[in-house]
Short mmCIF file of C-alpha atoms in Angstrom, two decimals:
data_model
loop_
_atom_site.label_atom_id
_atom_site.label_comp_id
_atom_site.label_asym_id
_atom_site.label_seq_id
_atom_site.Cartn_x
_atom_site.Cartn_y
_atom_site.Cartn_z
CA MET A 1079 123.87 48.25 -77.95
CA ALA A 1080 126.21 48.06 -80.93
CA THR A 1081 125.89 46.19 -84.21
CA TRP A 1082 128.87 44.32 -85.61
CA ARG A 1083 129.52 45.59 -89.14
CA ARG A 1084 132.30 45.52 -91.71
CA ASP A 1085 132.80 47.24 -95.04
CA GLY A 1086 131.13 44.92 -97.53
CA ARG A 1087 132.70 46.76 -100.45
CA LEU A 1088 135.98 44.90 -99.83
CA THR A 1089 136.56 41.21 -100.35
CA GLY A 1090 137.91 39.06 -97.54
CA SER A 1091 141.31 38.75 -99.22
CA GLN A 1092 141.49 42.52 -99.68
CA ARG A 1093 140.76 43.15 -96.00
CA LEU A 1094 143.42 40.63 -95.01
CA LEU A 1095 145.93 42.17 -97.41
CA CYS A 1096 145.27 45.69 -96.11
CA ALA A 1097 145.62 44.53 -92.50
CA GLY A 1098 148.78 42.57 -93.30
CA LEU A 1099 150.56 45.39 -95.12
CA SER A 1100 149.66 47.96 -92.47
CA GLY A 1101 150.83 45.60 -89.76
CA VAL A 1102 154.16 44.91 -91.49
CA LEU A 1103 154.93 48.62 -91.87
CA SER A 1104 153.95 49.50 -88.31
CA LEU A 1105 155.92 46.57 -86.87
CA SER A 1106 158.99 47.44 -88.92
CA LEU A 1107 158.88 51.09 -87.88
CA THR A 1108 158.61 50.32 -84.17
CA ALA A 1109 160.87 47.23 -84.16
CA PRO A 1110 163.70 48.96 -82.21
CA LEU A 1111 161.25 49.87 -79.44
CA GLU A 1112 159.95 46.30 -79.40
CA LEU A 1113 163.53 45.07 -79.08
CA ALA A 1114 164.16 47.43 -76.15
CA THR A 1115 160.94 46.22 -74.50
CA VAL A 1116 161.82 42.53 -74.80
CA LEU A 1117 165.42 43.03 -73.62
CA ALA A 1118 164.18 44.91 -70.55
CA GLN A 1119 161.57 42.25 -69.82
CA VAL A 1120 164.00 39.36 -70.17
CA GLY A 1121 166.72 41.18 -68.24
CA VAL A 1122 169.47 41.10 -70.87
CA VAL A 1123 172.01 43.78 -69.89
CA ARG A 1124 173.24 46.02 -72.69
CA GLY A 1125 175.65 48.48 -71.11
CA ARG A 1126 175.29 50.53 -67.96
CA GLY A 1127 172.59 52.91 -69.17
CA ARG A 1128 168.94 52.45 -68.42
CA GLY A 1129 165.88 53.05 -70.54
CA PRO A 1130 164.87 52.18 -74.12
CA TRP A 1131 167.36 54.53 -75.76
CA ALA A 1132 170.27 53.11 -73.76
CA ALA A 1133 169.21 49.56 -74.61
CA GLY A 1134 168.94 50.34 -78.31
CA LEU A 1135 172.25 52.19 -78.36
CA GLY A 1136 173.92 49.28 -76.58
CA VAL A 1137 172.69 46.83 -79.23
CA TRP A 1138 173.74 49.22 -82.02
CA ARG A 1139 177.29 49.52 -80.66
CA ALA A 1140 177.72 45.84 -79.83
CA GLU A 1141 176.05 44.20 -82.84
CA GLY A 1142 175.50 46.88 -85.48
CA PRO A 1143 172.43 48.87 -86.62
CA ARG A 1144 170.74 45.88 -88.31
CA ALA A 1145 170.51 44.18 -84.92
CA LEU A 1146 167.81 46.70 -83.92
CA TRP A 1147 165.45 44.76 -86.19
CA LYS A 1148 166.24 41.31 -84.78
CA GLY A 1149 163.12 39.15 -84.78
CA ASN A 1150 161.17 41.57 -86.97
CA THR A 1151 161.04 39.19 -89.93
CA VAL A 1152 159.32 36.42 -88.00
CA ALA A 1153 157.01 39.01 -86.39
CA CYS A 1154 155.95 40.23 -89.85
CA LEU A 1155 155.50 36.70 -91.20
CA ARG A 1156 153.37 35.90 -88.17
CA LEU A 1157 150.95 38.72 -88.98
CA PHE A 1158 149.15 37.03 -91.86
CA PRO A 1159 148.19 33.74 -90.16
CA TYR A 1160 147.54 35.67 -86.93
CA SER A 1161 145.17 38.09 -88.69
CA ALA A 1162 143.41 35.29 -90.56
CA VAL A 1163 142.82 33.23 -87.40
CA GLN A 1164 141.82 36.30 -85.40
CA LEU A 1165 139.29 37.45 -88.00
CA THR A 1166 137.77 33.97 -88.31
CA ALA A 1167 137.60 33.50 -84.54
CA TYR A 1168 136.15 36.99 -84.04
CA ARG A 1169 133.32 36.27 -86.47
CA LYS A 1170 132.51 33.04 -84.66
CA PHE A 1171 132.49 34.68 -81.23
CA VAL A 1172 130.43 37.64 -82.43
CA VAL A 1173 127.80 35.33 -83.89
CA LEU A 1174 127.82 33.41 -80.61
CA PHE A 1175 127.23 36.58 -78.56
CA MET A 1176 124.66 38.16 -80.89
CA ASP A 1177 121.01 38.36 -79.97
CA ASP A 1178 118.16 37.41 -82.30
CA LEU A 1179 118.16 40.88 -83.90
CA GLY A 1180 121.86 40.74 -84.77
CA HIS A 1181 122.94 43.15 -82.03
CA ILE A 1182 125.81 42.73 -79.62
CA SER A 1183 126.63 44.68 -76.47
CA GLN A 1184 129.92 46.50 -76.19
CA TRP A 1185 131.05 44.25 -73.36
CA SER A 1186 130.32 41.19 -75.51
CA ALA A 1187 132.17 42.77 -78.44
CA ILE A 1188 135.20 43.39 -76.21
CA MET A 1189 135.04 39.81 -74.95
CA ALA A 1190 134.76 38.53 -78.53
CA GLY A 1191 137.83 40.55 -79.51
CA SER A 1192 139.78 39.38 -76.48
CA LEU A 1193 138.89 35.73 -77.05
CA ALA A 1194 139.72 35.99 -80.75
CA GLY A 1195 143.08 37.54 -79.90
CA MET A 1196 143.71 34.78 -77.39
CA VAL A 1197 142.92 32.05 -79.93
CA SER A 1198 145.10 33.59 -82.64
CA THR A 1199 147.95 34.10 -80.17
CA ILE A 1200 147.82 30.47 -79.05
CA VAL A 1201 147.73 29.18 -82.64
CA THR A 1202 150.73 31.27 -83.69
CA TYR A 1203 152.51 31.16 -80.32
CA PRO A 1204 155.62 29.21 -81.49
CA SER A 1205 156.52 32.06 -83.85
CA ASP A 1206 156.30 34.53 -80.94
CA LEU A 1207 158.68 32.37 -78.92
CA ILE A 1208 161.11 32.24 -81.85
CA LYS A 1209 160.93 36.04 -82.14
CA THR A 1210 161.95 36.38 -78.49
CA ARG A 1211 164.83 33.93 -78.93
CA LEU A 1212 166.11 35.82 -81.99
CA ILE A 1213 165.88 39.16 -80.17
CA VAL A 1214 167.86 38.11 -77.09
CA GLN A 1215 170.65 36.35 -78.97
CA ASN A 1216 173.80 38.14 -80.10
CA VAL A 1217 173.89 38.31 -83.90
CA LEU A 1218 177.70 38.21 -83.84
CA GLU A 1219 177.63 34.89 -81.96
CA PRO A 1220 174.21 33.49 -82.88
CA SER A 1221 172.73 30.32 -81.49
CA TYR A 1222 170.20 30.30 -84.33
CA ARG A 1223 171.10 30.99 -87.95
CA GLY A 1224 167.58 31.92 -88.96
CA ILE A 1225 163.88 31.36 -88.39
CA LEU A 1226 163.71 27.77 -89.66
CA HIS A 1227 166.91 26.83 -87.88
CA ALA A 1228 165.53 28.29 -84.66
CA PHE A 1229 162.31 26.28 -84.99
CA SER A 1230 164.14 23.02 -85.69
CA THR A 1231 166.77 23.61 -82.99
CA VAL A 1232 164.23 24.36 -80.26
CA TYR A 1233 162.13 21.37 -81.31
CA GLN A 1234 165.09 18.96 -81.39
CA GLN A 1235 166.82 20.19 -78.23
CA GLU A 1236 163.89 21.06 -75.99
CA GLY A 1237 160.89 19.24 -77.47
CA PHE A 1238 157.59 20.33 -78.96
CA LEU A 1239 156.16 21.69 -75.69
CA ALA A 1240 159.06 24.14 -75.47
CA LEU A 1241 157.54 26.02 -78.40
CA TYR A 1242 154.55 26.78 -76.14
CA ARG A 1243 156.50 27.72 -73.04
CA GLY A 1244 154.65 30.59 -71.32
CA VAL A 1245 151.43 30.17 -73.30
CA SER A 1246 149.41 29.99 -70.08
CA LEU A 1247 150.32 33.65 -69.47
CA THR A 1248 148.44 34.51 -72.68
CA VAL A 1249 145.22 33.24 -71.13
CA LEU A 1250 145.95 34.95 -67.83
CA GLY A 1251 146.82 38.24 -69.53
CA ALA A 1252 143.51 38.32 -71.39
CA LEU A 1253 141.62 39.08 -68.17
CA PRO A 1254 143.25 42.45 -67.37
CA PHE A 1255 143.25 43.22 -71.10
CA SER A 1256 139.47 42.86 -71.31
CA ALA A 1257 138.98 44.75 -68.04
CA GLY A 1258 141.12 47.63 -69.30
CA SER A 1259 139.23 47.82 -72.59
CA LEU A 1260 135.90 48.00 -70.78
CA LEU A 1261 137.27 50.58 -68.33
CA VAL A 1262 138.29 52.90 -71.16
CA TYR A 1263 135.09 52.40 -73.12
CA MET A 1264 132.84 53.16 -70.14
CA ASN A 1265 134.59 56.51 -69.56
CA LEU A 1266 134.95 57.77 -73.13
CA GLU A 1267 131.88 60.01 -72.97
CA LYS A 1268 133.17 61.56 -69.74
CA ILE A 1269 136.62 62.09 -71.23
CA TRP A 1270 135.35 63.85 -74.37
CA ASN A 1271 132.16 65.25 -72.84
CA GLY A 1272 130.05 64.03 -75.75
CA PRO A 1273 128.31 60.98 -77.25
CA ARG A 1274 130.40 58.19 -78.79
CA ASP A 1275 128.61 58.31 -82.15
CA ARG A 1276 129.91 61.86 -82.73
CA PHE A 1277 133.59 61.22 -82.10
CA SER A 1278 135.92 62.54 -84.80
CA LEU A 1279 138.62 60.44 -86.47
CA LEU A 1280 141.23 62.08 -84.25
CA GLN A 1281 139.18 61.30 -81.15
CA ASN A 1282 138.75 57.68 -82.20
CA PHE A 1283 142.49 57.39 -82.82
CA ALA A 1284 143.17 58.86 -79.37
CA ASN A 1285 140.68 56.37 -77.90
CA ILE A 1286 142.52 53.45 -79.48
CA CYS A 1287 145.88 54.68 -78.19
CA LEU A 1288 144.43 55.27 -74.72
CA ALA A 1289 142.85 51.80 -74.65
CA ALA A 1290 146.13 50.24 -75.79
CA ALA A 1291 148.09 52.10 -73.10
CA VAL A 1292 145.71 51.06 -70.32
CA THR A 1293 145.31 47.43 -71.40
CA GLN A 1294 149.02 46.88 -72.02
CA THR A 1295 149.92 48.45 -68.68
CA LEU A 1296 147.49 46.19 -66.83
CA SER A 1297 148.56 43.02 -68.64
CA PHE A 1298 152.28 43.85 -68.78
CA PRO A 1299 153.31 41.71 -65.76
CA CYS A 1300 151.93 38.61 -67.51
CA ASP A 1301 153.78 39.58 -70.67
CA THR A 1302 157.02 40.07 -68.74
CA VAL A 1303 156.83 36.61 -67.21
CA LYS A 1304 155.94 35.16 -70.60
CA ARG A 1305 159.02 36.73 -72.20
CA LYS A 1306 161.31 35.37 -69.49
CA MET A 1307 159.85 31.89 -69.92
CA GLN A 1308 160.26 32.12 -73.71
CA ALA A 1309 163.89 33.21 -73.46
CA GLN A 1310 165.04 30.78 -70.76
CA SER A 1311 166.81 27.69 -72.05
CA PRO A 1312 169.66 25.54 -70.70
CA PHE A 1313 170.93 25.18 -74.27
CA LEU A 1314 171.59 28.90 -74.74
CA PRO A 1315 174.55 30.96 -73.47
CA ARG A 1316 173.85 32.30 -69.96
CA GLY A 1317 170.55 30.38 -69.98
CA GLY A 1318 169.08 32.75 -72.56
CA GLY A 1319 170.17 35.88 -70.71
CA VAL A 1320 167.30 35.77 -68.21
CA ASP A 1321 168.19 37.69 -65.05
CA VAL A 1322 166.34 35.39 -62.62
CA HIS A 1323 166.18 31.61 -62.26
CA PHE A 1324 162.76 30.00 -61.95
CA SER A 1325 160.96 26.70 -62.39
CA GLY A 1326 157.57 27.88 -63.65
CA ALA A 1327 155.24 30.83 -64.16
CA THR A 1328 154.33 31.25 -60.49
CA ASP A 1329 157.94 30.92 -59.40
CA CYS A 1330 158.94 33.42 -62.08
CA PHE A 1331 156.53 36.00 -60.62
CA ARG A 1332 157.97 35.36 -57.18
CA GLN A 1333 161.61 35.58 -58.27
CA ILE A 1334 161.05 38.84 -60.18
CA VAL A 1335 159.46 40.49 -57.15
CA LYS A 1336 162.21 39.12 -54.91
CA ALA A 1337 165.04 40.34 -57.16
CA HIS A 1338 163.63 43.62 -58.52
CA GLY A 1339 160.58 44.45 -56.45
CA VAL A 1340 157.01 44.67 -57.68
CA LEU A 1341 157.91 47.33 -60.24
CA GLY A 1342 160.25 44.81 -61.84
CA LEU A 1343 157.16 43.27 -63.42
CA TRP A 1344 156.83 46.46 -65.49
CA ASN A 1345 160.43 46.62 -66.77
CA GLY A 1346 160.29 47.75 -70.40
CA LEU A 1347 156.88 49.42 -70.10
CA ALA A 1348 158.26 52.83 -71.14
CA ALA A 1349 159.51 51.54 -74.50
CA ASN A 1350 156.27 49.64 -74.99
CA LEU A 1351 154.16 52.76 -74.40
CA LEU A 1352 156.38 54.91 -76.63
CA LYS A 1353 155.61 52.74 -79.63
CA ILE A 1354 151.80 52.95 -79.29
CA VAL A 1355 151.20 56.22 -81.16
CA PRO A 1356 153.55 55.56 -84.12
CA TYR A 1357 152.44 51.92 -84.27
CA PHE A 1358 148.74 52.64 -84.53
CA GLY A 1359 149.30 55.83 -86.53
CA VAL A 1360 151.20 53.99 -89.26
CA MET A 1361 148.85 51.02 -89.07
CA PHE A 1362 145.62 52.94 -89.56
CA GLY A 1363 147.13 55.39 -92.06
CA THR A 1364 148.43 52.51 -94.19
CA PHE A 1365 145.22 50.53 -93.82
CA GLU A 1366 143.09 53.47 -94.96
CA PHE A 1367 145.35 54.10 -97.97
CA CYS A 1368 145.29 50.42 -98.98
CA LYS A 1369 141.53 50.41 -98.48
CA ARG A 1370 141.13 53.38 -100.83
CA ILE A 1371 143.18 51.56 -103.48
CA CYS A 1372 140.95 48.49 -103.15
CA LEU A 1373 137.77 50.57 -103.26
CA TYR A 1374 139.04 52.33 -106.38
CA HIS A 1375 139.91 48.97 -107.95
CA ASN A 1376 136.44 47.68 -107.12
CA GLY A 1377 134.83 50.77 -108.66
CA TYR A 1378 133.28 52.43 -105.61
CA ILE A 1379 135.36 55.62 -105.55
CA VAL A 1380 136.75 57.82 -108.33
CA SER A 1381 140.32 58.10 -107.02
CA PRO A 1382 142.61 56.12 -104.70
CA LEU A 1383 143.65 59.44 -103.12
CA SER A 1384 140.21 60.29 -101.74
CA TYR A 1385 136.92 58.76 -100.63
CA LYS A 1386 134.86 60.60 -103.28
CA LEU A 1387 132.18 58.14 -104.38
CA THR A 1388 131.71 57.11 -107.98
CA PRO A 1389 128.48 58.71 -109.30
CA GLY A 1390 125.63 56.29 -109.87
CA VAL A 1391 127.24 53.35 -108.04
CA ASP A 1392 125.18 51.64 -105.37
CA GLN A 1393 127.53 51.52 -102.39
CA SER A 1394 125.48 48.74 -100.76
CA LEU A 1395 126.43 46.25 -103.48
CA LYS A 1396 129.17 43.75 -102.77
CA PRO A 1397 132.18 43.62 -105.12
CA GLN A 1398 130.98 40.54 -106.98
CA GLU A 1399 127.50 42.00 -107.39
CA LEU A 1400 128.93 45.27 -108.69
CA ARG A 1401 131.10 43.43 -111.20
CA GLU A 1402 128.12 41.42 -112.41
CA LEU A 1403 126.07 44.60 -112.79
CA LYS A 1404 128.80 46.31 -114.81
CA LYS A 1405 129.12 43.23 -116.98
CA PHE A 1406 125.36 43.24 -117.56
CA PHE A 1407 125.40 46.83 -118.78
CA LYS A 1408 128.22 45.97 -121.18
CA THR A 1409 126.94 42.65 -122.53
CA GLY A 1410 123.32 42.57 -121.48
CA LYS A 1411 123.82 39.19 -119.81
CA LEU A 1412 124.13 38.11 -116.21
CA ASN A 1413 125.95 34.98 -115.11
CA SER A 1414 123.56 32.39 -113.76
CA ARG A 1415 123.85 31.97 -110.02
CA LYS A 1416 122.48 29.30 -107.80
CA PRO A 1417 119.44 30.45 -105.84
CA THR A 1418 120.01 31.03 -102.14
CA LEU A 1419 117.56 30.89 -99.30
#
């Protein structure tokens, strides 16, 4: 059994800020690989070469180096509402799956995380569709002049439901995602030949990268179909650049297999896997650094460059409680608080 815990020394806004900043940096660093992944999934041809490097080089030569970061702005803006919804949904699902003692099994924790990710993805799905549209368009001959113009154009030309085209694949993709997470978790002790509670930071980082590689590989066909459905539009040049014609999700699966074989469902997987290590490396490195700054600001550690604890500070106190205690030692007065049950 595992107990759901979080660092109570940070406020909710601080946790969200740390997650948002780390996400923005990791997304921006790996944006060219994300672009190569989406182009391969949609089927947009960029030159005769194959592979992520050829796709990126083709975009660079045809549209300039800035084009490698197409869609990154909307992806970064999407992070903050996505993280907020995901965190809120995760708390609700964890409480739902907890037993009377406040414990939750690992399978339930994985399910809670998967369901929370599904909810946050559905809520912010229109921004993901806009990101795909911005990536596949040519910046020298754009169909959309920016994020807001893309939203309004899709809404006016194709209707509100077009902003959720392919959302059903999000639900379908959650099943292999959860199965992959459980598969990795159940074999961690065999992989490292030791108990989970003694894993080092490097081992935990490797576990996260391994889980991401397995889950993304298993759910990649659903993501490929979703990207094609997002990009396809009769109002765009060449129908959005999609390499197959289809009438729905099931037909899209069938047309991909017919045109490219079963492995066509995994087009772009190489670029997607290449970004895992730098993505999570930058994310967790930035998150830990931001966390240290917040802990130093709250008074729990002596320096933002280390985790050395401040002498005499009760680390179990929450930020507001610690501030009240410091104020009491300075003034001798505590702010009156309403009693709680």
